[in-house]
PDB file of C-alpha atoms in Angstrom:
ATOM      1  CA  UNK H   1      -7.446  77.423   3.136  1.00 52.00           C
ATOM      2  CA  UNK H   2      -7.984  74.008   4.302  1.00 66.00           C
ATOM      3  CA  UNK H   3      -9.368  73.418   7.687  1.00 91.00           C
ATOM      4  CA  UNK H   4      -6.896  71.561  10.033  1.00 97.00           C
ATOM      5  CA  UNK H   5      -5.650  70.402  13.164  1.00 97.00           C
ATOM      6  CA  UNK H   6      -2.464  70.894  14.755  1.00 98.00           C
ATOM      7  CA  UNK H   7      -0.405  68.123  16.592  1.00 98.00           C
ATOM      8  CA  UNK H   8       3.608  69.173  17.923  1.00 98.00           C
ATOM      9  CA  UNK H   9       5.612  66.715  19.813  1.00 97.00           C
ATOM     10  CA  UNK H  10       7.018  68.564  22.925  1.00 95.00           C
ATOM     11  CA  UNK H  11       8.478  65.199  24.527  1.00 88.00           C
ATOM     12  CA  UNK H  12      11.678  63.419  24.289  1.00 79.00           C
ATOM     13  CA  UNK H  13      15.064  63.546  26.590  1.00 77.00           C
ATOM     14  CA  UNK H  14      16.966  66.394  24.910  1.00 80.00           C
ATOM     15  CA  UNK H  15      20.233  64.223  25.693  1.00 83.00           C
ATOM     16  CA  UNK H  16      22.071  66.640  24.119  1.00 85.00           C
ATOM     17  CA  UNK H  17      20.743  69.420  26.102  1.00 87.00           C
ATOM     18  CA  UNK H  18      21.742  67.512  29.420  1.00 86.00           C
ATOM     19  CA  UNK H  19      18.051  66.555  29.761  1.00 85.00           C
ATOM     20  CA  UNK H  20      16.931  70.274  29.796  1.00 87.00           C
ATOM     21  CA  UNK H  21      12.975  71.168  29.421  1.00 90.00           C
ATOM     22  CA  UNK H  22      13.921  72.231  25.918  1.00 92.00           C
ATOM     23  CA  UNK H  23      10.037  73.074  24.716  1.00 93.00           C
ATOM     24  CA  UNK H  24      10.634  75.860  27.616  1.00 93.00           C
ATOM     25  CA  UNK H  25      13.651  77.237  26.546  1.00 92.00           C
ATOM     26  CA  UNK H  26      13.613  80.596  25.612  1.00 92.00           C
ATOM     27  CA  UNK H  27      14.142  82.518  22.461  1.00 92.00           C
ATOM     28  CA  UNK H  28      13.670  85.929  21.744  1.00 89.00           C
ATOM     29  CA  UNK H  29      12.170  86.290  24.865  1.00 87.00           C
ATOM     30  CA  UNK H  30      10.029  83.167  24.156  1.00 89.00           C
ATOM     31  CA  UNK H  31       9.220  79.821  24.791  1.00 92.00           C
ATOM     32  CA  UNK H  32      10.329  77.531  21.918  1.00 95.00           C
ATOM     33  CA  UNK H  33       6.980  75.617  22.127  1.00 96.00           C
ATOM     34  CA  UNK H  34       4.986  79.610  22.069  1.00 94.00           C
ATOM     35  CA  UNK H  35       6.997  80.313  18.885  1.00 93.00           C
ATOM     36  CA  UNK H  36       5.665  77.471  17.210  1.00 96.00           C
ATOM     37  CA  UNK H  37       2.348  77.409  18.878  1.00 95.00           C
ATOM     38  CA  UNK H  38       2.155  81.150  17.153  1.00 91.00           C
ATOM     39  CA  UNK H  39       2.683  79.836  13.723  1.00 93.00           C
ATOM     40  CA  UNK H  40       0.027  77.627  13.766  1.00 95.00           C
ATOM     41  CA  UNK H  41      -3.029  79.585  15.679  1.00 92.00           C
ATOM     42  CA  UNK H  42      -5.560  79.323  13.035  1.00 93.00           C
ATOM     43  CA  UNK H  43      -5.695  75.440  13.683  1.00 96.00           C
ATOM     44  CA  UNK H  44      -8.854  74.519  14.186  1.00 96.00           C
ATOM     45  CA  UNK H  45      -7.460  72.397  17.355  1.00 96.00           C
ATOM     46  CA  UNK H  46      -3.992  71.663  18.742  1.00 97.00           C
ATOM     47  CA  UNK H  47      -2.715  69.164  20.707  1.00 98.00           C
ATOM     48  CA  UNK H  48       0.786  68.737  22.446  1.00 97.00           C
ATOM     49  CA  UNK H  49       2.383  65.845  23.225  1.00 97.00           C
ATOM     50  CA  UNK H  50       4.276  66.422  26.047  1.00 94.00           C
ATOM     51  CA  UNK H  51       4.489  67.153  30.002  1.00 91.00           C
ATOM     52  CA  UNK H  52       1.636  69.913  31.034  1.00 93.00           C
ATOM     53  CA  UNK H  53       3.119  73.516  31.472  1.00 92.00           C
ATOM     54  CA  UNK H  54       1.562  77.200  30.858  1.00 92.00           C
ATOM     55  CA  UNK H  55       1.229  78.299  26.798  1.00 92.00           C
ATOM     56  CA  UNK H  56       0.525  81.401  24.505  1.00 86.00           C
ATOM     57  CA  UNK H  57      -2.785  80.007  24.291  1.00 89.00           C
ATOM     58  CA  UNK H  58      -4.959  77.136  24.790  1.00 93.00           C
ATOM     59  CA  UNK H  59      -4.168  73.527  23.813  1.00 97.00           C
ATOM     60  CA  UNK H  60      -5.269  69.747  24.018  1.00 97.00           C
ATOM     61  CA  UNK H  61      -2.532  67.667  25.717  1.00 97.00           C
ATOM     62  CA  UNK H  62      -1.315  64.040  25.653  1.00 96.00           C
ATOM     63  CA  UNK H  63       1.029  61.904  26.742  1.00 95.00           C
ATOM     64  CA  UNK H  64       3.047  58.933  24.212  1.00 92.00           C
ATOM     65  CA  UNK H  65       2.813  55.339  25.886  1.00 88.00           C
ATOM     66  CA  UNK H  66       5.336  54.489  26.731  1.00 88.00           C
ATOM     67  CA  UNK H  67       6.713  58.042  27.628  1.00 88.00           C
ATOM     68  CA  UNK H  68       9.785  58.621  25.754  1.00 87.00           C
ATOM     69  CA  UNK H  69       8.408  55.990  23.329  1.00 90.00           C
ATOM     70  CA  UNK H  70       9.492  58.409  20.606  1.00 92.00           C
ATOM     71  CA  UNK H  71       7.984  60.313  17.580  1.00 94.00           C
ATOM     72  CA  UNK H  72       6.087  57.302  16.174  1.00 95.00           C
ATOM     73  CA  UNK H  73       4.568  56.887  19.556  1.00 95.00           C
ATOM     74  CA  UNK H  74       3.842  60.415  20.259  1.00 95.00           C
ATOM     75  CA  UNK H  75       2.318  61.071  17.093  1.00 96.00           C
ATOM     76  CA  UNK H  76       0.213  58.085  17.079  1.00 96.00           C
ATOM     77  CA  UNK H  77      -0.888  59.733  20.700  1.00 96.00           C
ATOM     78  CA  UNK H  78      -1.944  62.631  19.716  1.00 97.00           C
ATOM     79  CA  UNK H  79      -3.248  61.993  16.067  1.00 97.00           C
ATOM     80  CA  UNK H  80      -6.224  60.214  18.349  1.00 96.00           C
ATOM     81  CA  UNK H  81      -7.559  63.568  19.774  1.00 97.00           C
ATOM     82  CA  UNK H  82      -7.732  64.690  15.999  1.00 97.00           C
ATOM     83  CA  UNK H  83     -11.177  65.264  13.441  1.00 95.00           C
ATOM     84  CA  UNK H  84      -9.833  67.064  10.667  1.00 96.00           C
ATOM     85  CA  UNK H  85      -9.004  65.984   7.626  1.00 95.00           C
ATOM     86  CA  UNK H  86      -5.503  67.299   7.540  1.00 96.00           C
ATOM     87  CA  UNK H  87      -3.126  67.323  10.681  1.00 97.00           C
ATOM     88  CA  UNK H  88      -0.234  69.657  10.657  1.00 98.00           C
ATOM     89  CA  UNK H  89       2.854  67.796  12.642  1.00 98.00           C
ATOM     90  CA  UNK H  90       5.312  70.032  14.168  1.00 97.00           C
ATOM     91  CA  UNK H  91       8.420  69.764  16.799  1.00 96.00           C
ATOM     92  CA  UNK H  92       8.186  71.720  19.701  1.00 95.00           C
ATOM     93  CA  UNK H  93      11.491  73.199  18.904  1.00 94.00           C
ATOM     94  CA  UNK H  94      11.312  75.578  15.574  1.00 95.00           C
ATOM     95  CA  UNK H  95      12.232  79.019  16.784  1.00 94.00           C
ATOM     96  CA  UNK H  96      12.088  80.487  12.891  1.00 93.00           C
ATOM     97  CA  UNK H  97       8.976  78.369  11.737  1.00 94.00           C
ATOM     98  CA  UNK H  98       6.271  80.943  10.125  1.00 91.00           C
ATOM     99  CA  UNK H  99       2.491  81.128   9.303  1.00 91.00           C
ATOM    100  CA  UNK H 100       3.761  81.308   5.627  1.00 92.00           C
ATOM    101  CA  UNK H 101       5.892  77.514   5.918  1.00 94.00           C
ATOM    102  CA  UNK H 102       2.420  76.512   7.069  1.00 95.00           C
ATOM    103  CA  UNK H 103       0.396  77.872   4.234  1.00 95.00           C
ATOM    104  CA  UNK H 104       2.847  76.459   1.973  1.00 94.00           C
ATOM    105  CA  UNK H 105       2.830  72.694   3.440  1.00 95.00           C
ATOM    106  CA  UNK H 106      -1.076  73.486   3.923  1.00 95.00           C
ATOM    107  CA  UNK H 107      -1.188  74.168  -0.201  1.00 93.00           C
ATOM    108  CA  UNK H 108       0.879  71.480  -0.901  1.00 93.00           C
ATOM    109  CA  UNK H 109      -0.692  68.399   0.718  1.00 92.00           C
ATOM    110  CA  UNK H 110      -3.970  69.889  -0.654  1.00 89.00           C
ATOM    111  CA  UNK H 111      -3.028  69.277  -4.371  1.00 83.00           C
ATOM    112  CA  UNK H 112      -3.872  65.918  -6.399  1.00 79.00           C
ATOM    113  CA  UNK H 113      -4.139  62.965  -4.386  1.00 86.00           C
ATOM    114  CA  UNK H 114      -1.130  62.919  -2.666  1.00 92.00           C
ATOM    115  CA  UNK H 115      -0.939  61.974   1.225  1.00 95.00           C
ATOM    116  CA  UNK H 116       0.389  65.221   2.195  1.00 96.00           C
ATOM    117  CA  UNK H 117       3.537  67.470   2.323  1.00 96.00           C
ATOM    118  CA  UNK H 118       6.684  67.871   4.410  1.00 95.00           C
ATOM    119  CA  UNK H 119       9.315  70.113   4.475  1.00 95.00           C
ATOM    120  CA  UNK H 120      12.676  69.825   2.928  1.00 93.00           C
ATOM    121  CA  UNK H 121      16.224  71.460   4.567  1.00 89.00           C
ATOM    122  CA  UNK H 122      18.645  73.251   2.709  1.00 85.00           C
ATOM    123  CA  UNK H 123      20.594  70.052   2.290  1.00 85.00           C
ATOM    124  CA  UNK H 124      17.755  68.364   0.959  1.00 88.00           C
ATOM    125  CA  UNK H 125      16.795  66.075   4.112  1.00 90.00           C
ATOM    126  CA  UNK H 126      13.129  65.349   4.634  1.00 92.00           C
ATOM    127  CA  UNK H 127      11.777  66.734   7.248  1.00 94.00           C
ATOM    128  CA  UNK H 128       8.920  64.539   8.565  1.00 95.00           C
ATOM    129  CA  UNK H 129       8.276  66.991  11.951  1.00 95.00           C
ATOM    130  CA  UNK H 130       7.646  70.032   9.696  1.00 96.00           C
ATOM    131  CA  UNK H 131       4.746  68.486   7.772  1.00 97.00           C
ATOM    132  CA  UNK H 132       1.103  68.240   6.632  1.00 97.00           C
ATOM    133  CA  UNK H 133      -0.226  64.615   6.724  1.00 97.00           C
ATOM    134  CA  UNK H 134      -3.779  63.569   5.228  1.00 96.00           C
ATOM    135  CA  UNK H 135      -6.105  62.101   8.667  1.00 96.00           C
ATOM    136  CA  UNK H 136      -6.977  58.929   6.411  1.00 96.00           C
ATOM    137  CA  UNK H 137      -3.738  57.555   5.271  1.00 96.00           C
ATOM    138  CA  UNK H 138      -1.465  58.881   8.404  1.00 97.00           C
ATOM    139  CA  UNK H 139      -3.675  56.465  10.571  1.00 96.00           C
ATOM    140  CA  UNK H 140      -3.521  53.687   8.410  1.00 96.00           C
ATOM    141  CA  UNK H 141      -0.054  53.696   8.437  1.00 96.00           C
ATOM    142  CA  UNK H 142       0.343  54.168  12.432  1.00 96.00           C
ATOM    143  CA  UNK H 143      -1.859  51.270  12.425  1.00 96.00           C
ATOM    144  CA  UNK H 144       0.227  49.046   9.987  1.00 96.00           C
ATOM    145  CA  UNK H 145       3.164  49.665  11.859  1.00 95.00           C
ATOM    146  CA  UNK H 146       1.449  49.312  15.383  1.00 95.00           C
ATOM    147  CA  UNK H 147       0.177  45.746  14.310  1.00 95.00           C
ATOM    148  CA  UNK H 148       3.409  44.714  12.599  1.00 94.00           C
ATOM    149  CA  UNK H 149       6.247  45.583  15.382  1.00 95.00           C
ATOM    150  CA  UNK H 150       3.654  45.084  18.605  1.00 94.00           C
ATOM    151  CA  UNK H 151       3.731  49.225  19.585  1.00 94.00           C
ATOM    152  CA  UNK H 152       4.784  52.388  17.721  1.00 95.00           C
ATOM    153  CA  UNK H 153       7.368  52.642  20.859  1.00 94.00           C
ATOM    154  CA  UNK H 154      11.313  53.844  19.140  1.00 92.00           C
ATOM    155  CA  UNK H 155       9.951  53.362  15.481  1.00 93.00           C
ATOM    156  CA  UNK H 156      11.900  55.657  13.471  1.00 92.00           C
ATOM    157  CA  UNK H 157       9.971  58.239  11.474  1.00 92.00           C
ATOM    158  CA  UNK H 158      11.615  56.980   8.353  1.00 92.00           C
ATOM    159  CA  UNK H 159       9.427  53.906   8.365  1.00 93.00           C
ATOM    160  CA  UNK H 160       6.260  56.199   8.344  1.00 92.00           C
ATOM    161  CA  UNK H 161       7.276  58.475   5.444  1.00 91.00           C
ATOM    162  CA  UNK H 162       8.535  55.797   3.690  1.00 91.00           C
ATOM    163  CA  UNK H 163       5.052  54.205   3.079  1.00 90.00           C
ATOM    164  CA  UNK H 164       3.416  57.535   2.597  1.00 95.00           C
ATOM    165  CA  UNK H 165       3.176  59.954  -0.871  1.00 94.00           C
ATOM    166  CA  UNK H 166       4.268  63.271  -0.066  1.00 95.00           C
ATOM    167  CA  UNK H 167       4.825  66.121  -1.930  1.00 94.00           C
ATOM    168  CA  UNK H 168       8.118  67.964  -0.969  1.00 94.00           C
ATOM    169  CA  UNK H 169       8.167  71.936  -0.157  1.00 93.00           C
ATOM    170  CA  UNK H 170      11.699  73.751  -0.106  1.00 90.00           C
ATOM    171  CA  UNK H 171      10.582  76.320   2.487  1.00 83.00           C
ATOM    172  CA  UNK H 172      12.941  79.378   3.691  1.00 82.00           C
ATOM    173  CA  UNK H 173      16.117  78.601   5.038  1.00 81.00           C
ATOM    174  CA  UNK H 174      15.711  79.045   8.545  1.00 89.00           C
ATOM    175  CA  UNK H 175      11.802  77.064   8.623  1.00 90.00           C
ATOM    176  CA  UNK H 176      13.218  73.849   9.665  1.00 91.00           C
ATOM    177  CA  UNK H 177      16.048  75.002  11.771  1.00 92.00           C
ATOM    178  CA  UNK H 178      15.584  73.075  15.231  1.00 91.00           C
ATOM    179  CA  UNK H 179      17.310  73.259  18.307  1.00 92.00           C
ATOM    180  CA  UNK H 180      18.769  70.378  19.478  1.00 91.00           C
ATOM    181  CA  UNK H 181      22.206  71.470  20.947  1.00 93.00           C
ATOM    182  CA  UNK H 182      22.843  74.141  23.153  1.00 95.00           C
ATOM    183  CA  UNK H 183      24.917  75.768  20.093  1.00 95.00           C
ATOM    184  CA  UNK H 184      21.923  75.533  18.066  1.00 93.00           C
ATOM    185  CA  UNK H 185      19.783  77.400  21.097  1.00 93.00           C
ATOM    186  CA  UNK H 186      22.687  80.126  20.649  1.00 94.00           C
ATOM    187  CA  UNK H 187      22.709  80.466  17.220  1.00 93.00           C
ATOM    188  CA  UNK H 188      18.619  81.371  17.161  1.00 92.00           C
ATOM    189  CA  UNK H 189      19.230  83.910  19.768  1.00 92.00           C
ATOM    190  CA  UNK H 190      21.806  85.340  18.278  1.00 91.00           C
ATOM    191  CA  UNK H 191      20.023  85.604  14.687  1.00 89.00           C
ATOM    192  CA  UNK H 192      17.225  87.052  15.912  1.00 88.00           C
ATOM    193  CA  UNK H 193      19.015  89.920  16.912  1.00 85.00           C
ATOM    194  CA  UNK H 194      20.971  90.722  13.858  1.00 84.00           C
ATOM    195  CA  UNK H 195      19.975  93.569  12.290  1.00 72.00           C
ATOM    196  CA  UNK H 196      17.279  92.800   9.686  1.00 74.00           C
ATOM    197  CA  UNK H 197      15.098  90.853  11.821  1.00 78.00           C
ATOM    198  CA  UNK H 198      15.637  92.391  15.104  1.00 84.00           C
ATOM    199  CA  UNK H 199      12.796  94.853  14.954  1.00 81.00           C
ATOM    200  CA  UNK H 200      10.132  92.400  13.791  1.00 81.00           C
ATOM    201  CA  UNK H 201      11.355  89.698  16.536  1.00 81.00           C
ATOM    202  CA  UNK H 202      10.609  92.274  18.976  1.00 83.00           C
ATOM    203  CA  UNK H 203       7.027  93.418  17.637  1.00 79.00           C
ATOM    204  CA  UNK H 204       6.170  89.518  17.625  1.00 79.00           C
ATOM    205  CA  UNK H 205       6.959  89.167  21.202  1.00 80.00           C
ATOM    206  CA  UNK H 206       5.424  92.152  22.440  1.00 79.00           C
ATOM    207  CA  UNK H 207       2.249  91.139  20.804  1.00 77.00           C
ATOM    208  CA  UNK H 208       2.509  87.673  22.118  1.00 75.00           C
ATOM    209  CA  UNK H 209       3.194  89.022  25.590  1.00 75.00           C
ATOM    210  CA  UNK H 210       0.239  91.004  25.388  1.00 74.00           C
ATOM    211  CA  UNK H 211      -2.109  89.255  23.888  1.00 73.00           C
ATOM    212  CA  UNK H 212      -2.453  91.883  20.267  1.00 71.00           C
ATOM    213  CA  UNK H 213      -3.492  90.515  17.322  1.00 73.00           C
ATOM    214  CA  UNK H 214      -2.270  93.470  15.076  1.00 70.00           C
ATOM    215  CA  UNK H 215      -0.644  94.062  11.845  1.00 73.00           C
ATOM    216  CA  UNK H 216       1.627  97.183  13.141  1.00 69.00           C
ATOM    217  CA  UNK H 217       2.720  99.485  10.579  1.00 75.00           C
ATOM    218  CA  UNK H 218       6.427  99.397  11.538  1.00 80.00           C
ATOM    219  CA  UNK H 219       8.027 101.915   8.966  1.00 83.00           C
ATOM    220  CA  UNK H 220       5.090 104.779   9.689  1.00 83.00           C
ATOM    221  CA  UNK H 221       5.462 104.561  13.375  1.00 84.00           C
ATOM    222  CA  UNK H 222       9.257 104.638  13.510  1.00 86.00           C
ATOM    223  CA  UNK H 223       8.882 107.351  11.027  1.00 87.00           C
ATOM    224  CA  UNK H 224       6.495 109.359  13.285  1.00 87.00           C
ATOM    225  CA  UNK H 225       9.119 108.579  15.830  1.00 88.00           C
ATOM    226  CA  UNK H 226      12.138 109.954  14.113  1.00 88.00           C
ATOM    227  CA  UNK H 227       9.976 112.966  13.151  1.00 87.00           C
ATOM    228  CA  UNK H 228       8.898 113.634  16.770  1.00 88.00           C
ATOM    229  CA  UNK H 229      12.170 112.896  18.056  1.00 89.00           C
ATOM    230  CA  UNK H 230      13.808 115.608  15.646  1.00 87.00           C
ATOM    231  CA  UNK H 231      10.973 118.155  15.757  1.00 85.00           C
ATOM    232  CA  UNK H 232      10.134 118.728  19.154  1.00 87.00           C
ATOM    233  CA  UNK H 233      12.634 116.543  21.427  1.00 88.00           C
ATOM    234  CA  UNK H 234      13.954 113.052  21.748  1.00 89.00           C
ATOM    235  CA  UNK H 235      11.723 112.094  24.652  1.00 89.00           C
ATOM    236  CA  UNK H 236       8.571 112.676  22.150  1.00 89.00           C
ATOM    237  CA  UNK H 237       9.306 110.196  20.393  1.00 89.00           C
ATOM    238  CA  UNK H 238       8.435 107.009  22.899  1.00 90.00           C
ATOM    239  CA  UNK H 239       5.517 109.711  24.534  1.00 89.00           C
ATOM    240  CA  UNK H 240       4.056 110.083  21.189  1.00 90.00           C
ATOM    241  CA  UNK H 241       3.672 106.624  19.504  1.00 88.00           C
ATOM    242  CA  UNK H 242       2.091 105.793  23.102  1.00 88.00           C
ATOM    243  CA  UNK H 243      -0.308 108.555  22.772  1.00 88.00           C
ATOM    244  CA  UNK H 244      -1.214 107.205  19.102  1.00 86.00           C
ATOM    245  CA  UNK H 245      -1.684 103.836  20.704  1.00 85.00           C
ATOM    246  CA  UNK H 246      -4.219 105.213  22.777  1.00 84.00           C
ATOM    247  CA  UNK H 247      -5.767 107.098  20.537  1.00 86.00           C
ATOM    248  CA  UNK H 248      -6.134 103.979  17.640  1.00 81.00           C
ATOM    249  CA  UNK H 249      -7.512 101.957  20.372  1.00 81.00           C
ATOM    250  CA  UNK H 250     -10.473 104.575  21.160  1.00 81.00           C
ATOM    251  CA  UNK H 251     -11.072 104.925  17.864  1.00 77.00           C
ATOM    252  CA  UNK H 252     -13.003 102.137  16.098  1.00 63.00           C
ATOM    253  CA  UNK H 253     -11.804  99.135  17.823  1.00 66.00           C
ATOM    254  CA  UNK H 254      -8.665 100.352  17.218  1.00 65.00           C
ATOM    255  CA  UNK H 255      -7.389  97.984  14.086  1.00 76.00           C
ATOM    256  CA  UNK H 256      -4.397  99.219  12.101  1.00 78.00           C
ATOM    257  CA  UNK H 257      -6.150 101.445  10.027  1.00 82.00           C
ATOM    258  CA  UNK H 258      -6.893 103.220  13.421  1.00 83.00           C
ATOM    259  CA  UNK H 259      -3.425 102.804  14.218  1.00 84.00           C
ATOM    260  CA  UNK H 260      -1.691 103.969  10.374  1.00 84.00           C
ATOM    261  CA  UNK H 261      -4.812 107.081  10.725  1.00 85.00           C
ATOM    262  CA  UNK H 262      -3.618 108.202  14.257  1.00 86.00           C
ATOM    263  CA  UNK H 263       0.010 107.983  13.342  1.00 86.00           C
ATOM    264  CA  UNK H 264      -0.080 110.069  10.038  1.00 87.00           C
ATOM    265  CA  UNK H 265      -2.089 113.014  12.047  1.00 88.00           C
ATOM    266  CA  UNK H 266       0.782 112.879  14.730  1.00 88.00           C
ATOM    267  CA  UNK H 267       3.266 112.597  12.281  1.00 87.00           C
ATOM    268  CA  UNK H 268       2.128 115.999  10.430  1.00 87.00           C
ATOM    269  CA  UNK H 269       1.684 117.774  13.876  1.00 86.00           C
ATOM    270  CA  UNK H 270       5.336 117.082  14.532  1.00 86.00           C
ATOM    271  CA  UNK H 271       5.936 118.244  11.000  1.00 85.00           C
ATOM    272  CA  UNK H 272       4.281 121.469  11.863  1.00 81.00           C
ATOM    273  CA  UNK H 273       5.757 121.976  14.976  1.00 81.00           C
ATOM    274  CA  UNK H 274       9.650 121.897  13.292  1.00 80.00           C
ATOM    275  CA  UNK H 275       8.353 124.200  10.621  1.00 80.00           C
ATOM    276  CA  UNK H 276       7.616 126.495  13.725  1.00 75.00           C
ATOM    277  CA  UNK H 277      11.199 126.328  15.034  1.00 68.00           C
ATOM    278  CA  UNK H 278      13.097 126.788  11.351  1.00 67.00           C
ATOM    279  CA  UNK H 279      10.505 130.207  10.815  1.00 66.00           C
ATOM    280  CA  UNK H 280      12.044 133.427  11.919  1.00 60.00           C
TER     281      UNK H 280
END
């Protein structure tokens, strides 16, 4: 995959938010600005526009000139503490935005000639903030517009895409979903805990919080769970994937094949041990 660099605007008023610190606001247990920082980790470097505050991990910041000149402004900002060749421009406030969305707009702005990619809602808006830009042309056109209107300060975006050949990507339906109302802020946290994507929202931020970078096997451990918890006693279950935890993490670094090995010998234990119970 191409090598590139990351830049998300984490400024602006949130007006509708009643001027809340909405990169800070929480879902699924998480900073909006973490979620998104998560998505894009494998960028070679990242830099966020905004006010200083504590993230996931480490990051280049900058400030727009004016502040609250706007995304023109801020993106001109922090496009100048970029080198690579492609430049991955994100708001701060995606909860559902994915590695794969990236991939996708990565692929996309790396075919033909074209200046890059950007995202495209369900209703078929553009979506400049959830987009891959080529270095080259993106500057030349932050230039342009600098020299012709005196600053970049309350541009609209449109005037940058406009001039700009970009591929569109129909991503999943939830990869451009921003927050920008405090209904919007309850409809991610309510999503994330329906019941198809509440388990893997949770594994996310548990790894986040503590710093694993682990592929976990979901279905075998809640299998080993079910079986511990109806073979030997409901309290195994918790006791047991802990102990397998352990155990994978003593064992040859402890990667998930540690984890899926230590799991399926704990799993057939508990197998054994119910055998025991239903033998006369």
């Amino acid at each position: 995959m191409t090598a590139y660099d990351a830049i998300v605007l984490a400024g602006g008023a949130a007006k509708r938010l009643g001027g809340a610190d909405k990169p800070a606001l929480r879902v699924g247990g998480r900073a909006l600005l973490d979620r998104v920082l998560a998505a894009c980790a494998d960028a070679a470097a990242t830099v966020v526009v905004g006010g200083r505050r504590p993230t996931v991990r480490a990051v280049t910041w900058a400030r727009e000139e004016p502040q609250g000149g706007g995304p023109l402004a801020a993106l001109g900002a922090g496009v100048r503490l970029t080198t690579a060749g492609r430049l991955l421009v994100l708001s701060a406030d995606l909860p559902f935005l994915g590695e794969s969305t990236v991939k996708e707009l990565l692929a996309a702005a790396a075919h033909g000639k074209r200046d890059g990619a950007l995202c495209v809602d369900q209703d078929g808006r553009d979506q400049p903030l959830v987009a891959v830009y080529r270095a080259e042309p993106l500057r030349r056109e932050l230039a342009l517009l600098a020299a012709e209107h005196g600053s970049l300060a309350g541009l609209p975006l449109r005037l940058l895409t406009h001039e700009l050949d970009l591929a569109r990507v129909e991503a999943g339906p939830l990869a451009s979903f921003d927050c920008d109302t405090w209904e919007d802020i309850a409809a991610a946290r309510a999503r994330i805990r329906e019941h198809g994507t509440v388990l893997d929202e949770w594994i996310t931020a548990v790894k986040n919080e503590l710093g694993i970078e682990l592929d976990v096997a979901t279905d075998v451990l809640l299998d080993l769970a079910r079986d511990a918890a109806h073979g030997v006693a409901r309290p195994a279950a918790p006791l047991t994937t802990f102990l397998v935890g352990y155990a994978a993490a003593k064992a040859n670094g402890g990667g998930a094949e540690a984890v899926a090995d230590a799991a399926r010998k704990a799993a057939a234990l508990a197998l054994r041990w119910a055998d025991e119970a239903e033998t006369p």
